[in-house]
Coordinates of C-alpha atoms in Angstrom, one line a residue:
X5 CA 0.0 0.0 0.0
X6 CA 1.4 3.3 -1.1
X7 CA -0.9 5.5 1.0
X8 CA -4.0 5.4 3.2
X9 CA -6.8 7.9 3.4
X10 CA -9.3 7.4 6.3
X11 CA -12.6 9.2 5.7
X12 CA -15.8 9.7 7.7
X13 CA -18.8 10.3 5.5
X14 CA -22.0 12.2 6.4
X15 CA -20.2 15.0 8.4
X16 CA -22.9 17.4 9.3
X17 CA -25.7 14.9 9.3
X18 CA -26.2 14.9 13.0
X19 CA -24.4 16.2 16.2
X20 CA -23.5 12.6 17.0
X21 CA -21.7 12.2 13.7
X22 CA -19.9 15.6 14.2
X23 CA -18.8 14.6 17.7
X24 CA -17.4 11.3 16.4
X25 CA -15.5 12.9 13.6
X26 CA -13.8 15.3 16.1
X27 CA -12.9 12.4 18.5
X28 CA -11.7 10.1 15.7
X29 CA -9.4 12.7 14.3
X30 CA -8.0 13.9 17.7
X31 CA -7.6 10.5 19.3
X32 CA -7.5 8.1 16.3
X33 CA -6.6 7.6 12.7
X34 CA -9.3 9.6 11.0
X35 CA -7.7 12.0 8.4
X36 CA -10.7 13.2 6.4
X37 CA -14.4 14.0 6.6
X38 CA -17.0 14.5 3.8
X39 CA -19.4 17.3 4.5
X40 CA -23.1 17.3 3.7
X41 CA -23.6 21.0 3.2
X42 CA -27.4 21.0 3.5
X43 CA -27.7 18.5 6.4
X44 CA -29.2 19.6 9.8
X45 CA -25.9 19.9 11.6
X46 CA -23.7 21.2 8.8
X47 CA -22.9 24.6 10.4
X48 CA -21.7 22.8 13.6
X49 CA -19.6 20.5 11.4
X50 CA -18.0 23.6 9.7
X51 CA -17.2 25.1 13.1
X52 CA -15.5 21.8 14.2
X53 CA -13.5 21.7 11.0
X54 CA -12.2 25.2 11.5
X55 CA -11.0 24.2 15.0
X56 CA -9.2 21.2 13.6
X57 CA -6.9 22.4 10.8
X58 CA -5.4 19.0 10.4
X59 CA -8.7 17.5 9.4
X60 CA -9.1 17.4 5.6
X61 CA -12.7 18.2 4.5
X62 CA -14.4 17.4 1.3
X63 CA -17.8 17.7 -0.2
X64 CA -20.3 14.8 0.2
X65 CA -22.7 15.7 -2.6
X66 CA -26.2 14.7 -1.6
X67 CA -28.6 14.0 -4.4
X68 CA -30.7 11.3 -2.7
X69 CA -31.8 10.4 0.8
X70 CA -31.2 14.0 2.2
X71 CA -32.0 17.7 1.9
X72 CA -31.3 19.9 -1.1
X73 CA -29.5 23.2 -1.0
X74 CA -31.8 25.0 -3.4
X75 CA -35.5 25.7 -2.6
X76 CA -38.1 23.5 -4.1
X77 CA -39.3 26.3 -6.4
X78 CA -35.9 26.2 -8.2
X79 CA -35.8 22.4 -8.5
X80 CA -39.4 21.2 -8.4
X81 CA -38.7 17.9 -10.1
X82 CA -36.1 16.9 -7.6
X83 CA -37.5 17.5 -4.1
X84 CA -40.7 17.2 -2.1
X85 CA -42.4 20.0 -0.2
X86 CA -40.0 19.7 2.7
X87 CA -36.9 20.0 0.5
X88 CA -36.0 16.4 0.6
X89 CA -34.9 14.5 -2.5
X90 CA -37.8 12.2 -3.6
X91 CA -37.9 9.1 -5.7
X92 CA -35.7 6.1 -5.9
X93 CA -32.1 6.2 -7.1
X94 CA -33.0 4.0 -10.1
X95 CA -36.0 6.1 -11.1
X96 CA -34.1 9.3 -10.7
X97 CA -31.2 7.9 -12.6
X98 CA -33.5 7.2 -15.5
X99 CA -34.9 10.7 -15.3
X100 CA -31.5 12.3 -15.1
X101 CA -30.4 10.6 -18.3
X102 CA -33.7 11.0 -20.3
X103 CA -35.2 14.3 -19.3
X104 CA -33.2 17.5 -20.1
X105 CA -35.3 19.7 -17.8
X106 CA -34.6 17.4 -14.8
X107 CA -30.9 17.3 -15.8
X108 CA -30.8 21.1 -15.8
X109 CA -32.2 21.2 -12.3
X110 CA -29.7 18.6 -11.2
X111 CA -26.9 20.7 -12.5
X112 CA -28.2 23.8 -10.6
X113 CA -28.3 21.8 -7.4
X114 CA -24.8 20.3 -7.8
X115 CA -23.4 23.8 -8.4
X116 CA -25.3 25.1 -5.4
X117 CA -23.7 22.5 -3.1
X118 CA -20.2 23.4 -4.4
X119 CA -21.0 27.1 -3.8
X120 CA -22.2 26.3 -0.3
X121 CA -19.0 24.5 0.5
X122 CA -17.0 27.4 -1.0
X123 CA -18.7 29.8 1.4
X124 CA -17.4 27.8 4.4
X125 CA -13.9 29.0 3.6
X126 CA -12.6 25.4 4.0
X127 CA -10.1 24.0 1.6
X128 CA -11.8 21.5 -0.7
X129 CA -9.8 18.3 -0.2
X130 CA -12.0 15.9 -2.2
X131 CA -15.5 15.2 -3.5
X132 CA -17.7 12.2 -3.3
X133 CA -21.4 11.5 -3.4
X134 CA -24.0 10.1 -0.9
X135 CA -24.8 6.5 -1.9
X136 CA -22.0 6.8 -4.5
X137 CA -24.4 8.3 -7.0
X138 CA -21.5 9.5 -9.2
X139 CA -21.5 5.9 -10.6
X140 CA -24.3 7.3 -12.7
X141 CA -22.7 8.7 -15.9
X142 CA -24.9 11.8 -16.0
X143 CA -24.2 12.7 -12.4
X144 CA -20.5 12.1 -12.9
X145 CA -20.3 14.2 -16.0
X146 CA -22.0 17.1 -14.3
X147 CA -19.7 16.9 -11.3
X148 CA -16.6 16.8 -13.5
X149 CA -17.8 19.7 -15.5
X150 CA -18.8 21.9 -12.5
X151 CA -16.4 20.9 -9.8
X152 CA -13.1 22.2 -11.1
X153 CA -14.4 25.8 -11.1
X154 CA -14.7 25.4 -7.3
X155 CA -11.3 23.8 -6.8
X156 CA -12.2 20.1 -7.1
X157 CA -9.0 18.2 -7.9
X158 CA -9.7 14.8 -6.3
X159 CA -12.6 12.4 -6.2
X160 CA -13.4 9.0 -4.6
X161 CA -13.2 6.1 -7.0
X162 CA -15.6 3.5 -5.4
X163 CA -13.5 0.5 -6.5
X164 CA -14.0 -1.9 -3.6
X165 CA -11.2 -4.1 -2.4
X166 CA -13.6 -7.0 -2.4
X167 CA -13.8 -6.7 -6.2
X168 CA -17.5 -6.6 -6.9
X169 CA -17.9 -7.8 -10.5
X170 CA -21.3 -6.2 -11.2
X171 CA -19.8 -2.8 -10.4
X172 CA -16.7 -3.3 -12.6
X173 CA -18.1 -1.6 -15.8
X174 CA -19.3 1.5 -13.9
X175 CA -15.9 1.7 -12.0
X176 CA -14.1 1.6 -15.3
X177 CA -16.3 4.4 -16.6
X178 CA -15.6 6.6 -13.6
X179 CA -11.9 6.0 -13.7
X180 CA -11.7 6.8 -17.4
X181 CA -13.7 10.0 -17.0
X182 CA -11.6 11.2 -14.1
X183 CA -8.4 10.4 -16.0
X184 CA -9.6 12.5 -19.0
X185 CA -10.4 15.4 -16.7
X186 CA -7.1 15.2 -14.8
X187 CA -8.9 14.5 -11.5
X188 CA -6.8 12.6 -8.9
X189 CA -8.4 9.6 -7.2
X190 CA -7.7 6.7 -4.9
X191 CA -7.0 3.3 -6.4
X192 CA -9.1 1.3 -4.0
X193 CA -11.8 1.8 -1.4
X194 CA -12.7 -0.2 1.7
X195 CA -16.0 0.2 3.4
X196 CA -18.4 -0.3 0.6
X197 CA -19.2 -4.0 1.2
X198 CA -19.2 -3.5 5.0
X199 CA -21.2 -0.2 5.1
X200 CA -22.1 0.6 8.7
X201 CA -20.1 -2.3 10.2
X202 CA -16.4 -1.2 9.8
X203 CA -15.5 -2.4 13.3
X204 CA -12.0 -3.2 14.7
X205 CA -11.8 -6.6 13.2
X206 CA -13.0 -5.4 9.8
X207 CA -10.4 -2.6 9.8
X208 CA -7.6 -4.9 10.9
X209 CA -8.6 -7.4 8.1
X210 CA -8.6 -4.5 5.6
X211 CA -5.1 -3.3 6.6
X212 CA -3.8 -6.9 6.5
X213 CA -4.9 -7.4 2.9
X214 CA -4.4 -3.9 1.6
X215 CA -3.6 -3.9 -2.1
X216 CA -0.9 -1.8 -3.8
X217 CA -1.7 1.8 -4.5
X218 CA -3.7 4.4 -2.6
X219 CA -6.5 3.0 -0.4
X220 CA -9.3 5.0 1.0
X221 CA -11.0 3.5 4.0
X222 CA -14.3 5.2 4.6
X223 CA -16.8 4.7 7.5
X224 CA -19.8 6.2 9.3
X225 CA -18.8 6.8 12.9
X226 CA -21.1 8.4 15.5
X227 CA -21.4 8.5 19.2
X228 CA -24.0 6.4 21.0
X229 CA -27.7 7.3 20.8
X230 CA -31.0 5.7 21.5
X231 CA -32.5 6.1 18.0
X232 CA -31.1 5.6 14.5
X233 CA -29.7 8.7 13.0
X234 CA -31.9 8.1 9.9
X235 CA -34.2 5.2 9.0
X236 CA -31.7 4.0 6.4
X237 CA -29.1 3.7 9.2
X238 CA -31.1 1.5 11.5
X239 CA -28.6 -1.4 11.3
X240 CA -25.5 0.8 11.3
X241 CA -23.0 0.1 14.2
X242 CA -21.8 3.7 14.4
X243 CA -20.2 3.4 17.9
X244 CA -18.3 0.3 16.9
X245 CA -16.8 2.2 13.9
X246 CA -15.8 5.1 16.2
X247 CA -14.2 2.7 18.6
X248 CA -12.2 1.1 15.8
X249 CA -11.0 4.5 14.5
X250 CA -9.7 5.2 18.0
X251 CA -8.4 1.6 18.7
X252 CA -4.7 1.3 19.8
X253 CA -4.5 -2.0 17.9
X254 CA -5.5 -0.2 14.7
X255 CA -3.0 2.5 15.3
X256 CA -0.2 0.0 16.0
X257 CA -1.0 -2.0 12.9
X258 CA -1.0 1.1 10.8
X259 CA 2.3 2.4 12.3
X260 CA 3.9 -1.0 11.5
X261 CA 3.0 -0.6 7.9
X262 CA 5.0 2.7 7.5
X263 CA 2.6 4.1 4.9
X264 CA 1.8 7.8 4.1
X265 CA -1.5 8.8 5.8
X266 CA -3.6 12.0 5.2
X267 CA -6.2 13.5 3.0
X268 CA -6.3 13.5 -0.8
X269 CA -4.4 16.7 -0.9
X270 CA -1.6 15.2 1.3
X271 CA -1.4 12.1 -0.9
X272 CA -1.7 14.0 -4.2
X273 CA 0.2 17.2 -3.6
X274 CA -0.6 18.7 -7.0
X275 CA -4.3 18.5 -6.1
X276 CA -3.7 20.3 -2.9
X277 CA -1.8 23.1 -4.6
X278 CA -4.6 23.5 -7.1
X279 CA -7.2 23.6 -4.4
X280 CA -5.3 26.4 -2.6
X281 CA -5.1 28.4 -5.7
X282 CA -8.8 28.1 -6.4
X283 CA -9.6 29.1 -2.8
X284 CA -7.5 32.2 -3.1
X285 CA -9.2 33.2 -6.4
X286 CA -12.7 32.7 -4.9

């Protein structure tokens, strides 16, 4: 393994997620967090990130199972009356591809989320999407066309270490598109097959079989709570993931491997320099 990036997704979704990100970065191996700019606790997440300059923060573009940045009047074919994205990913994927007016609204929303991140003043370390929606070619193309104007120079490639065969054609499409655009990306990702259950044993196993190249290990840590953070997370073991990120055994295993750790900008210095330039211009 050439380098390891350890990311917490859904930063800003809930105070429990924000608390876990801070703890895992200060006491554990967490190097990155992906911010949901329109989530209920996003402003608190930004405050935490400002207090933790070593934490690399990226944009977790949310186009399903969450709240939009734009008002419903601007994107009436994407959200319900409460501003939540409606419809299934499959159904919306078909609409994004087939209907130009829906695609235009999608482009406006993606741009609005980049703009919202830019207003935080945080350096944009990377970009990914909630539920890995950038596997959809229309979503991916819009992000690649819009993102560089806001300093995007690195994206997550959801190529799982478990080697899912049915995703292989889509992964190849994403990788080729990022290469044409000059967007840096990880070689592998861990956490896709074990979403919500990246506990200590899962992380140790991941490190033990880490492939060559740049590996991004992503997870969904949160502190303990009585209720699920969202209905879709009912089975997630957030606290186990937080414990794993802060585990001395994990830290020791990683130290013994002697690999570079950090955010995308640390692993790909050219991307970091481009992000800083874009931040100064904006």
